[in-house]
Coordinates of C-alpha atoms in Angstrom, one line a residue:
X192 CA 131.1 61.4 -8.3
X193 CA 128.9 62.2 -11.3
X194 CA 129.4 65.4 -13.5
X195 CA 126.4 66.9 -11.8
X196 CA 128.0 66.5 -8.3
X197 CA 131.3 67.9 -9.5
X198 CA 129.6 71.0 -10.6
X199 CA 127.7 71.4 -7.4
X200 CA 130.8 70.9 -5.2
X201 CA 132.6 73.6 -7.1
X202 CA 129.9 76.2 -6.4
X203 CA 130.6 78.2 -3.1
X204 CA 127.9 79.2 -0.7
X205 CA 127.7 82.8 -2.0
X206 CA 126.4 81.5 -5.3
X207 CA 123.5 79.7 -3.9
X208 CA 120.0 81.1 -4.3
X209 CA 116.8 79.7 -2.7
X210 CA 113.6 81.3 -3.8
X211 CA 109.9 80.4 -4.3
X212 CA 107.0 81.5 -6.7
X213 CA 103.9 82.8 -4.9
X214 CA 100.7 84.0 -6.4
X215 CA 96.9 84.0 -6.6
X216 CA 95.2 80.8 -8.0
X217 CA 95.8 80.4 -11.6
X218 CA 98.3 83.1 -12.3
X219 CA 100.7 80.7 -14.0
X220 CA 103.1 79.5 -11.2
X221 CA 103.6 75.8 -12.3
X222 CA 103.9 76.9 -16.0
X223 CA 106.6 79.4 -15.1
X224 CA 108.4 76.8 -13.1
X225 CA 108.4 74.5 -16.1
X226 CA 110.0 77.2 -18.3
X227 CA 112.7 77.9 -15.7
X228 CA 113.6 74.3 -15.4
X229 CA 113.8 74.1 -19.3
X230 CA 115.8 77.2 -19.5
X231 CA 118.5 75.7 -16.8
X232 CA 118.5 72.3 -18.7
X233 CA 117.1 70.4 -15.7
X234 CA 114.3 68.9 -17.9
X235 CA 114.0 68.7 -21.7
X236 CA 112.1 71.4 -23.5
X237 CA 108.5 70.7 -24.8
X238 CA 107.9 67.6 -22.5
X239 CA 105.2 66.9 -19.9
X240 CA 103.3 70.0 -18.8
X241 CA 103.5 71.2 -15.1
X242 CA 106.3 68.8 -14.1
X243 CA 106.0 69.7 -10.5
X244 CA 102.4 68.8 -10.1
X245 CA 102.8 65.1 -9.1
X246 CA 99.2 64.3 -7.8
X247 CA 96.5 63.2 -10.3
X248 CA 94.0 65.5 -8.6
X249 CA 96.5 68.3 -9.3
X250 CA 96.8 67.5 -13.1
X251 CA 92.9 67.1 -13.4
X252 CA 92.1 70.4 -11.8
X253 CA 95.0 72.3 -13.0
X254 CA 95.8 73.5 -9.3
X255 CA 98.8 72.9 -7.0
X256 CA 97.9 71.2 -3.7
X257 CA 101.3 70.3 -2.2
X258 CA 104.4 72.8 -2.6
X259 CA 107.0 71.0 -4.7
X260 CA 110.8 71.7 -5.1
X261 CA 113.6 71.4 -7.6
X262 CA 117.0 72.3 -7.8
X263 CA 118.8 73.7 -10.9
X264 CA 122.2 75.0 -12.2
X265 CA 122.3 78.2 -14.2
X266 CA 125.4 79.8 -15.7
X267 CA 125.5 83.6 -15.2
X268 CA 128.4 85.6 -16.6
X269 CA 130.6 82.6 -17.0
X270 CA 129.9 81.2 -13.3
X271 CA 127.7 78.4 -12.1
X272 CA 125.0 79.2 -9.6
X273 CA 122.9 76.7 -7.7
X274 CA 119.3 77.9 -7.7
X275 CA 116.7 76.1 -5.7
X276 CA 113.1 76.6 -6.6
X277 CA 109.8 76.0 -4.7
X278 CA 106.3 76.0 -6.4
X279 CA 103.8 76.8 -4.0
X280 CA 99.8 76.4 -4.1
X281 CA 98.0 79.5 -4.7
X282 CA 94.6 78.7 -3.0
X283 CA 93.8 80.0 0.5
X284 CA 93.1 76.5 1.9
X285 CA 96.7 75.7 1.5
X286 CA 98.2 78.8 3.0
X287 CA 100.2 76.7 5.6
X288 CA 102.2 75.1 2.6
X289 CA 103.3 78.8 1.5
X290 CA 104.4 79.9 4.9
X291 CA 106.5 76.8 5.3
X292 CA 108.1 77.2 1.8
X293 CA 109.3 80.6 2.9
X294 CA 111.2 79.3 5.8
X295 CA 113.6 77.5 3.3
X296 CA 113.9 80.4 1.1
X297 CA 115.6 83.8 1.0
X298 CA 113.3 85.5 -1.5
X299 CA 110.2 85.0 -3.7
X300 CA 108.9 85.7 -7.1
X301 CA 105.7 87.6 -6.7
X302 CA 103.7 86.6 -9.7
X303 CA 100.9 88.7 -11.0
X304 CA 98.5 88.0 -13.9
X305 CA 98.6 91.0 -16.3
X306 CA 94.8 90.6 -17.2
X307 CA 93.5 90.0 -13.6
X308 CA 95.8 92.1 -11.7
X309 CA 96.3 92.2 -7.9
X310 CA 94.1 89.5 -6.2
X311 CA 93.3 88.3 -2.7
X312 CA 96.2 85.6 -2.3
X313 CA 98.6 88.0 -4.0
X314 CA 97.8 90.4 -1.0
X315 CA 98.0 87.7 1.6
X316 CA 101.2 86.2 0.3
X317 CA 103.0 89.5 0.0
X318 CA 102.2 90.2 3.8
X319 CA 103.3 86.8 4.7
X320 CA 106.6 87.5 2.9
X321 CA 107.1 90.9 4.2
X322 CA 106.5 89.7 7.8
X323 CA 109.4 87.0 7.2
X324 CA 111.7 89.7 5.8
X325 CA 112.0 88.1 2.3
X326 CA 113.2 89.9 -0.8
X327 CA 110.6 90.1 -3.5
X328 CA 111.0 90.1 -7.3
X329 CA 107.8 91.3 -8.9
X330 CA 106.8 89.6 -12.2
X331 CA 103.9 90.3 -14.5
X332 CA 102.7 87.1 -16.3
X333 CA 100.4 86.5 -19.3
X334 CA 101.5 89.6 -21.1
X335 CA 100.6 87.6 -24.4
X336 CA 96.9 87.7 -23.5
X337 CA 94.8 90.1 -25.6
X338 CA 93.1 91.4 -22.5
X339 CA 96.4 92.1 -20.7
X340 CA 97.1 95.4 -19.3
X341 CA 100.5 95.7 -17.7
X342 CA 100.7 99.5 -17.0
X343 CA 97.4 99.2 -14.8
X344 CA 98.8 96.3 -13.0
X345 CA 102.2 98.0 -12.4
X346 CA 100.3 100.9 -11.0
X347 CA 98.2 98.7 -8.7
X348 CA 101.4 96.9 -7.6
X349 CA 103.0 100.4 -6.7
X350 CA 99.8 101.5 -4.9
X351 CA 99.3 98.3 -3.0
X352 CA 102.8 97.1 -2.2
X353 CA 105.0 100.1 -2.8
X354 CA 107.2 97.8 -5.1
X355 CA 109.0 100.0 -7.8
X356 CA 107.6 99.4 -11.3
X357 CA 111.2 99.4 -13.0
X358 CA 112.1 96.2 -10.9
X359 CA 109.2 94.3 -12.3
X360 CA 110.0 91.6 -15.1
X361 CA 107.2 91.4 -17.9
X362 CA 106.9 87.9 -19.1
X363 CA 104.7 85.2 -20.8
X364 CA 105.3 81.8 -19.2
X365 CA 103.2 79.9 -21.6
X366 CA 104.9 81.3 -24.8
X367 CA 108.4 81.8 -23.0
X368 CA 108.7 85.5 -23.9
X369 CA 111.3 87.3 -21.8
X370 CA 111.6 84.4 -19.4
X371 CA 115.4 84.4 -19.6
X372 CA 115.2 87.9 -17.8
X373 CA 114.1 86.5 -14.5
X374 CA 117.0 84.3 -13.3
X375 CA 119.6 87.3 -13.7
X376 CA 117.0 89.5 -11.6
X377 CA 117.0 86.5 -9.0
X378 CA 120.6 86.5 -8.8
X379 CA 120.9 90.2 -8.3
X380 CA 118.0 90.9 -6.0
X381 CA 117.8 87.7 -3.7
X382 CA 120.5 87.4 -1.2
X383 CA 122.6 84.2 -0.9
X384 CA 121.6 81.8 2.2
X385 CA 123.6 82.4 5.3
X386 CA 125.4 79.5 6.8
X387 CA 128.6 78.0 7.8
X388 CA 129.8 74.3 6.6
X389 CA 132.4 74.2 9.4
X390 CA 130.0 74.6 12.2
X391 CA 128.0 71.6 13.9
X392 CA 125.1 70.4 11.6
X393 CA 121.9 72.2 11.9
X394 CA 118.9 71.6 9.7
X395 CA 115.2 72.1 9.6
X396 CA 112.5 69.8 8.4
X397 CA 110.4 71.6 5.5
X398 CA 108.1 68.7 4.2
X399 CA 107.9 65.0 4.5
X400 CA 106.2 62.2 2.3
X401 CA 105.9 58.4 2.8
X402 CA 107.1 55.8 0.5
X403 CA 106.4 52.1 1.0
X404 CA 110.0 51.1 0.5
X405 CA 112.0 53.7 2.2
X406 CA 109.7 54.8 5.1
X407 CA 109.3 58.5 5.5
X408 CA 111.4 60.7 3.3
X409 CA 112.2 64.3 4.6
X410 CA 112.8 67.4 2.7
X411 CA 115.3 69.5 4.6
X412 CA 116.9 72.8 4.4
X413 CA 120.6 72.7 5.8
X414 CA 121.6 75.8 7.8
X415 CA 125.0 74.9 9.2
X416 CA 127.4 72.0 8.6
X417 CA 127.1 69.2 6.2
X418 CA 125.2 65.7 6.1
X419 CA 126.2 62.5 4.4
X420 CA 124.9 58.9 4.5
X421 CA 126.2 57.0 7.6
X422 CA 125.7 60.1 10.0
X423 CA 123.9 59.6 13.3
X424 CA 121.4 62.5 13.8
X425 CA 118.9 63.5 16.4
X426 CA 115.8 65.3 16.5
X427 CA 115.0 68.2 18.9
X428 CA 111.3 67.8 19.1
X429 CA 111.1 63.8 19.7
X430 CA 114.8 63.2 20.9
X431 CA 114.8 60.2 18.6
X432 CA 118.1 59.2 17.0
X433 CA 118.4 57.9 13.4
X434 CA 121.2 56.8 11.0
X435 CA 121.0 58.5 7.5
X436 CA 120.6 56.2 4.7
X437 CA 120.8 58.5 1.5
X438 CA 121.0 62.2 0.8
X439 CA 120.2 63.9 -2.5
X440 CA 118.5 66.8 -4.3
X441 CA 115.3 67.1 -6.3
X442 CA 116.7 67.4 -9.9
X443 CA 113.6 67.4 -10.8
X444 CA 113.3 63.9 -9.3
X445 CA 115.2 62.4 -6.4
X446 CA 118.9 62.4 -7.3
X447 CA 121.3 60.8 -4.8
X448 CA 124.4 62.8 -3.7
X449 CA 127.4 62.0 -1.5
X450 CA 126.9 65.1 0.7
X451 CA 124.6 68.1 1.4
X452 CA 126.0 71.3 2.4
X453 CA 125.0 74.4 4.4
X454 CA 122.6 76.5 2.2
X455 CA 121.4 73.6 0.2
X456 CA 117.8 72.1 0.1
X457 CA 117.5 68.4 -0.4
X458 CA 116.0 65.3 0.8
X459 CA 117.2 62.5 3.2
X460 CA 115.9 59.3 4.3
X461 CA 117.2 56.9 7.1
X462 CA 118.4 53.3 7.1
X463 CA 116.6 51.6 9.1
X464 CA 113.8 53.7 7.8
X465 CA 111.5 56.1 9.8
X466 CA 108.3 54.1 9.9
X467 CA 105.7 56.5 11.5
X468 CA 105.2 59.8 9.9
X469 CA 104.1 61.3 13.2
X470 CA 107.8 61.4 14.1
X471 CA 108.6 63.9 11.1
X472 CA 107.2 67.0 12.8
X473 CA 107.5 69.9 10.4
X474 CA 109.5 72.8 11.5
X475 CA 111.6 70.4 13.7
X476 CA 115.4 71.0 13.9
X477 CA 117.8 68.1 13.6
X478 CA 121.6 67.9 14.4
X479 CA 124.4 65.3 14.8
X480 CA 124.2 63.1 17.8
X481 CA 126.6 64.6 20.4
X482 CA 126.2 68.4 19.3
X483 CA 122.6 68.9 20.9
X484 CA 124.2 71.3 23.4
X485 CA 126.0 73.4 20.8
X486 CA 123.1 74.0 18.5
X487 CA 120.2 76.4 19.1
X488 CA 116.8 74.8 17.7
X489 CA 115.1 76.9 15.0
X490 CA 111.7 78.4 15.8
X491 CA 109.1 76.1 14.2
X492 CA 106.1 76.8 12.1
X493 CA 102.4 77.1 13.3
X494 CA 100.4 74.2 12.5
X495 CA 97.2 75.0 10.4
X496 CA 93.8 74.7 12.0
X497 CA 90.9 72.8 10.5
X498 CA 88.2 75.0 9.4
X499 CA 85.4 72.8 7.8
X500 CA 84.4 69.6 9.4
X501 CA 82.4 66.7 7.7
X502 CA 81.3 63.3 8.9
X503 CA 82.3 60.6 6.4
X504 CA 80.8 57.1 6.3
X505 CA 81.5 54.2 3.9
X506 CA 78.7 53.5 1.4
X507 CA 78.9 49.9 2.4
X508 CA 79.8 49.1 5.9
X509 CA 81.9 46.0 4.8
X510 CA 84.3 48.4 3.3
X511 CA 84.9 50.0 6.7
X512 CA 88.4 48.5 7.2
X513 CA 89.6 49.1 3.6
X514 CA 88.4 52.9 3.9
X515 CA 90.2 53.3 7.3
X516 CA 93.5 52.1 5.6
X517 CA 93.1 54.4 2.8
X518 CA 92.1 57.4 4.9
X519 CA 95.2 56.7 7.1
X520 CA 97.4 56.4 3.9
X521 CA 96.4 59.8 2.7
X522 CA 96.7 61.5 6.0
X523 CA 100.4 60.2 6.2
X524 CA 101.2 62.7 3.4
X525 CA 98.6 65.3 4.6
X526 CA 99.0 66.1 8.2
X527 CA 96.5 68.9 8.3
X528 CA 93.6 66.8 8.2
X529 CA 92.1 65.9 11.6
X530 CA 90.6 62.7 12.3
X531 CA 88.1 61.3 15.1
X532 CA 85.8 58.4 14.9
X533 CA 81.9 58.8 14.8
X534 CA 78.9 56.8 14.5
X535 CA 75.3 57.0 13.3
X536 CA 72.5 54.4 13.7
X537 CA 71.5 54.7 10.1
X538 CA 74.9 54.9 8.4
X539 CA 77.0 52.9 10.8
X540 CA 80.7 53.6 11.9
X541 CA 82.5 56.5 10.3
X542 CA 84.8 59.3 10.9
X543 CA 84.6 63.0 11.6
X544 CA 87.2 64.8 9.4
X545 CA 88.4 68.3 9.9
X546 CA 89.7 70.2 6.7
X547 CA 91.4 73.5 6.0
X548 CA 88.6 74.4 3.6
X549 CA 86.0 73.2 1.2
X550 CA 88.5 72.8 -1.7
X551 CA 90.8 70.8 0.6
X552 CA 87.7 68.5 1.5
X553 CA 86.9 67.8 -2.1
X554 CA 90.4 67.2 -3.0
X555 CA 90.7 64.6 -0.2
X556 CA 87.4 63.1 -1.5
X557 CA 88.8 62.8 -5.1
X558 CA 92.1 61.2 -3.8
X559 CA 90.2 58.7 -1.8
X560 CA 88.2 57.8 -4.9
X561 CA 91.1 57.8 -7.5
X562 CA 94.2 56.3 -5.6
X563 CA 92.2 54.0 -3.5
X564 CA 88.9 53.2 -5.2
X565 CA 86.9 54.0 -2.1
X566 CA 83.7 56.0 -2.1
X567 CA 82.1 57.8 1.0
X568 CA 79.0 59.6 1.9
X569 CA 79.9 62.9 3.2
X570 CA 77.5 64.5 5.7
X571 CA 77.1 67.8 7.4
X572 CA 78.9 67.9 10.8
X573 CA 78.0 68.0 14.4
X574 CA 79.6 69.6 17.4
X575 CA 79.6 68.3 20.9
X576 CA 77.2 69.7 23.6
X577 CA 77.2 69.7 27.3
X578 CA 74.3 68.7 29.5
X579 CA 74.3 69.7 33.3
X580 CA 72.0 67.6 35.4
X581 CA 70.3 68.4 38.6
X582 CA 72.5 66.1 40.8
X583 CA 75.5 68.1 39.5
X584 CA 76.9 65.6 36.9
X585 CA 78.1 67.1 33.7
X586 CA 77.9 65.1 30.5
X587 CA 79.2 65.9 27.1
X588 CA 77.2 64.7 24.3
X589 CA 78.7 64.1 20.7
X590 CA 76.0 62.1 19.0
X591 CA 72.7 64.1 18.5
X592 CA 70.6 60.7 18.9
X593 CA 71.6 60.7 22.6
X594 CA 70.6 64.2 23.2
X595 CA 67.8 64.5 25.8
X596 CA 64.5 64.9 24.1
X597 CA 62.8 67.6 26.0
X598 CA 65.6 70.1 25.9
X599 CA 65.7 72.6 28.8
X600 CA 62.1 71.5 29.6
X601 CA 63.4 68.1 30.7
X602 CA 62.8 67.6 34.4
X603 CA 66.5 66.6 35.4
X604 CA 68.4 69.2 33.5
X605 CA 69.7 72.4 35.0
X606 CA 71.2 74.0 31.8
X607 CA 72.5 73.1 28.3
X608 CA 75.7 74.4 27.0
X609 CA 77.4 74.8 23.6
X610 CA 80.9 75.5 22.5
X611 CA 81.9 79.0 21.4
X612 CA 84.9 80.2 19.3
X613 CA 86.4 83.6 19.0
X614 CA 87.0 84.4 15.5
X615 CA 89.2 87.0 13.9
X616 CA 88.4 88.0 10.4
X617 CA 90.6 90.5 8.2
X618 CA 89.0 92.0 5.2
X619 CA 88.9 95.0 2.9
X620 CA 86.6 97.6 4.3
X621 CA 84.1 97.4 1.1
X622 CA 82.8 94.0 2.5
X623 CA 82.4 95.1 6.0
X624 CA 78.8 95.6 5.9
X625 CA 78.0 92.1 4.3
X626 CA 80.5 90.3 6.8
X627 CA 78.9 91.8 9.8
X628 CA 75.4 90.7 8.5
X629 CA 76.7 87.2 8.0
X630 CA 78.2 87.1 11.6
X631 CA 75.1 88.5 13.1
X632 CA 72.9 86.0 11.3
X633 CA 75.0 83.3 12.8
X634 CA 74.4 84.5 16.3
X635 CA 77.7 86.1 16.6
X636 CA 78.6 88.6 19.2
X637 CA 80.9 91.4 18.1
X638 CA 84.1 92.0 20.3
X639 CA 86.1 94.6 18.5
X640 CA 86.4 96.2 15.1
X641 CA 89.6 98.2 14.1
X642 CA 91.2 99.6 10.9
X643 CA 95.0 98.3 10.7
X644 CA 95.3 100.3 7.5
X645 CA 93.2 102.9 5.6
X646 CA 91.3 100.1 3.8
X647 CA 91.8 96.8 6.0
X648 CA 89.6 96.0 8.8
X649 CA 90.1 93.6 11.7
X650 CA 86.7 92.1 13.1
X651 CA 86.6 89.9 16.2
X652 CA 83.5 88.0 17.0
X653 CA 82.4 85.2 19.3
X654 CA 80.6 82.6 17.3
X655 CA 79.0 79.2 18.1
X656 CA 81.1 76.4 16.9
X657 CA 78.0 74.9 15.3
X658 CA 77.8 77.8 12.9
X659 CA 81.7 78.0 12.2
X660 CA 81.6 74.2 11.0
X661 CA 78.5 74.6 9.1
X662 CA 80.5 76.1 6.0
X663 CA 80.9 79.6 7.4
X664 CA 84.2 79.8 6.0
X665 CA 82.7 79.2 2.3
X666 CA 80.1 81.8 2.8
X667 CA 82.6 84.3 4.1
X668 CA 84.7 83.7 1.0
X669 CA 81.8 84.1 -1.5
X670 CA 80.5 87.2 0.2
X671 CA 84.0 89.1 0.2
X672 CA 85.1 87.6 -3.3
X673 CA 87.9 85.7 -1.5
X674 CA 89.5 88.7 0.0
X675 CA 88.6 88.0 3.7
X676 CA 90.7 85.6 5.8
X677 CA 89.6 84.0 8.9
X678 CA 91.5 82.6 12.1
X679 CA 89.7 81.2 15.3
X680 CA 90.7 79.7 18.7
X681 CA 88.4 77.9 21.1
X682 CA 86.7 80.3 23.7
X683 CA 84.4 78.9 26.5
X684 CA 81.2 76.8 26.9
X685 CA 78.1 78.9 27.1
X686 CA 74.6 78.4 28.2
X687 CA 72.3 78.2 25.4
X688 CA 68.7 77.5 24.5
X689 CA 69.3 74.3 22.3
X690 CA 66.9 71.6 21.2
X691 CA 67.0 68.5 19.5
X692 CA 65.3 68.6 16.1
X693 CA 63.9 65.2 14.7
X694 CA 62.3 63.9 11.6
X695 CA 59.3 61.8 12.1
X696 CA 57.8 59.5 9.5
X697 CA 54.3 58.4 10.4
X698 CA 54.8 59.6 14.0
X699 CA 58.1 57.3 14.3
X700 CA 61.5 59.2 14.8
X701 CA 64.2 58.5 12.1
X702 CA 67.3 58.0 14.2
X703 CA 69.9 58.9 11.7
X704 CA 68.4 62.3 11.0
X705 CA 68.6 64.1 14.3
X706 CA 70.4 67.4 15.0
X707 CA 70.9 69.8 17.9
X708 CA 70.1 73.3 16.9
X709 CA 69.3 76.6 18.5
X710 CA 65.6 77.2 19.2
X711 CA 65.7 80.2 16.9
X712 CA 66.5 77.9 13.9
X713 CA 64.3 75.0 14.7
X714 CA 61.5 76.3 12.4
X715 CA 63.4 77.4 9.5
X716 CA 65.5 74.0 9.4
X717 CA 62.3 71.9 10.2
X718 CA 60.7 73.3 7.0
X719 CA 63.8 72.7 4.7
X720 CA 64.0 69.1 6.1
X721 CA 60.4 67.9 5.6
X722 CA 60.5 69.3 1.9
X723 CA 63.9 67.8 1.2
X724 CA 63.0 64.4 2.8
X725 CA 59.8 64.3 0.9
X726 CA 61.6 64.0 -2.4
X727 CA 63.4 60.9 -1.4
X728 CA 60.5 58.9 -0.1
X729 CA 58.4 56.7 -2.4
X730 CA 54.6 57.0 -2.6
X731 CA 52.7 54.2 -0.7
X732 CA 49.2 52.7 -0.8
X733 CA 48.5 54.7 2.3
X734 CA 49.1 58.2 3.4
X735 CA 52.7 59.3 4.7
X736 CA 53.1 61.9 7.0
X737 CA 56.6 63.5 7.4
X738 CA 57.0 65.9 10.3
X739 CA 59.9 67.6 11.8
X740 CA 59.6 68.0 15.7
X741 CA 61.7 70.4 18.0
X742 CA 61.6 68.7 21.4
X743 CA 57.9 67.7 21.6
X744 CA 56.6 70.5 19.3
X745 CA 55.9 69.7 15.8
X746 CA 57.3 72.6 13.6
X747 CA 56.7 71.5 10.0
X748 CA 54.8 68.8 8.2
X749 CA 54.4 67.4 4.6
X750 CA 52.1 64.7 3.5
X751 CA 52.6 62.3 0.7
X752 CA 49.3 61.3 -0.9
X753 CA 48.6 57.6 -1.4
X754 CA 48.1 55.9 -4.6
X755 CA 44.5 55.5 -5.2
X756 CA 42.2 53.7 -7.6
X757 CA 39.6 55.8 -9.4
X758 CA 36.4 54.1 -7.9
X759 CA 34.1 56.5 -9.7
X760 CA 35.2 55.5 -13.3
X761 CA 32.3 53.1 -13.8
X762 CA 29.5 55.7 -13.1
X763 CA 28.2 58.1 -15.5
X764 CA 25.2 60.1 -14.9
X765 CA 24.7 58.9 -11.3
X766 CA 23.3 60.5 -8.3
X767 CA 25.5 62.3 -5.8
X768 CA 24.7 59.9 -3.0
X769 CA 25.9 56.8 -5.1
X770 CA 29.3 58.7 -5.6
X771 CA 29.7 59.4 -2.1
X772 CA 29.0 55.9 -0.9
X773 CA 31.8 54.7 -3.2
X774 CA 34.3 57.2 -1.9
X775 CA 33.3 56.6 1.8
X776 CA 33.9 53.0 1.3
X777 CA 37.4 53.8 -0.3
X778 CA 38.1 56.1 2.8
X779 CA 37.4 53.3 5.3
X780 CA 39.8 50.8 3.5
X781 CA 42.5 53.5 3.5
X782 CA 42.0 53.8 7.3
X783 CA 42.5 50.1 7.7
X784 CA 45.7 50.3 5.6
X785 CA 47.2 53.1 7.4
X786 CA 46.6 51.2 10.8
X787 CA 48.6 48.2 9.6
X788 CA 50.7 49.8 6.9
X789 CA 54.4 50.2 8.0
X790 CA 56.6 52.3 6.0
X791 CA 60.3 51.2 5.6
X792 CA 62.6 54.0 4.4
X793 CA 65.3 52.9 2.0
X794 CA 69.0 53.4 2.8
X795 CA 69.5 55.3 -0.3
X796 CA 66.9 57.8 0.7
X797 CA 69.0 58.6 4.0
X798 CA 72.1 58.7 1.8
X799 CA 70.6 61.3 -0.6
X800 CA 69.0 63.2 2.2
X801 CA 72.3 63.4 4.4
X802 CA 74.9 64.0 1.4
X803 CA 75.8 67.7 1.4

């Protein structure tokens, strides 16, 4: 046994503390984690910054994307305490990571920036923690900034959360001022985890990631009993059995141990390894084989829902197989991405990806580029539609190119339907007017409006899915300065007046660019399309006409003038009839050219037009 392990085995359960750090984006969570790790001697002082942010994307953008964990030993009044820290993401897109981290913790440090004050995610995280009955330790960070105003922030905190100002710790994580006051507070205010090392094993799966050599590695929180390598354990969700290969703690990297006891958080992997990451269901309970009847499984977590959908295509079709591997590799570690195959006639085969938000989408794209060297074209997404024919047959159309041309005017069609979702938006009352305007502008139908506190409003709307996927979430965030949150569930299909909008170049439809839209939007979109497409098509020796057609009706048109020679340059003081004769002759020639001229639109023009 190593010295570290001897120290840990001497610490009883009542001297364990599990806590996480939650805050709004950029309030200094990862920096504070660094200071706490240095303070407890887990890492050497002055080393690498933000030790817990492991991905390149996280380092580059200075944000946390995945919750990271670490154990530390701290001596308080002559006794060793085993502390377990979880550094969580602050961005709303990764809210699910935060609620998962809460499950393995007994309390949280609520971090507030002394210059910014209470912000949207601070409020959201507070309510999440409050609902789970966690003990909160308020911490005011960045007091070294010239713009810091701690008294104002303490006042805000008291008003918003009813937390006592004397309980708060004022620190500066960057310079390290007063950081040593945090851990004694944690030990006083956050209760020890509840558990019994003598009962049958019960552990919950908090997170998992994939390693090429060991298979899927699980991050677990042990509630009862103990686990060591060689144990046979079974999952409640899948019923599969495994043999434990190694157990250990994150200190700050994977450090093997002989045993994990009740109350601890650590990692385990199996031998033979768990090969499919789909088997590792987050929130699943595991126990020893044979004890299934004695153990009650814990309630799981709710899986996050995709909010932003895009279609992704390889820039070069020959990269398709490589790109598919890369995407599957990333989704192994990020289960919140939803994946479906899609195809387009101009761009070839691709995927339809669902993300938690726009930041999540761009982080995914960065990871594809950095970790796998793959580049993709991302286009605005489409949703499925339903066509009901006269003979009673129903058909669901996912590719707009296959949608019948005439819309409802088509002879064989009884009605067209589009999917609706019921949306619940919670927001501060100041932004109510703007948000209602946004929903009405997106063809929403208001279902209910209620105040659940004096300032917070709950709005319920029925919205067409087509508008939700078209960055509704992003628009909502920017209107409400990030304070509004959105949840949705599928509602029914509804009859709708929808039509196929196409782009015609010299009367020929361009198959890649077709979208099914509501009749009321056809004109506005058509105008935008022709203006945008005109920028990407080169001038020719003949006239090029770009039109947008909704069904059979042309709604917008732009003309690209041909190159022409100046036929009048030789004439000086000539008669008007002489000029006219030359111009007429040129016009005839143009007509002939236009009759035979066939425009080929470059692949790059499509890529530029379709990119978001």
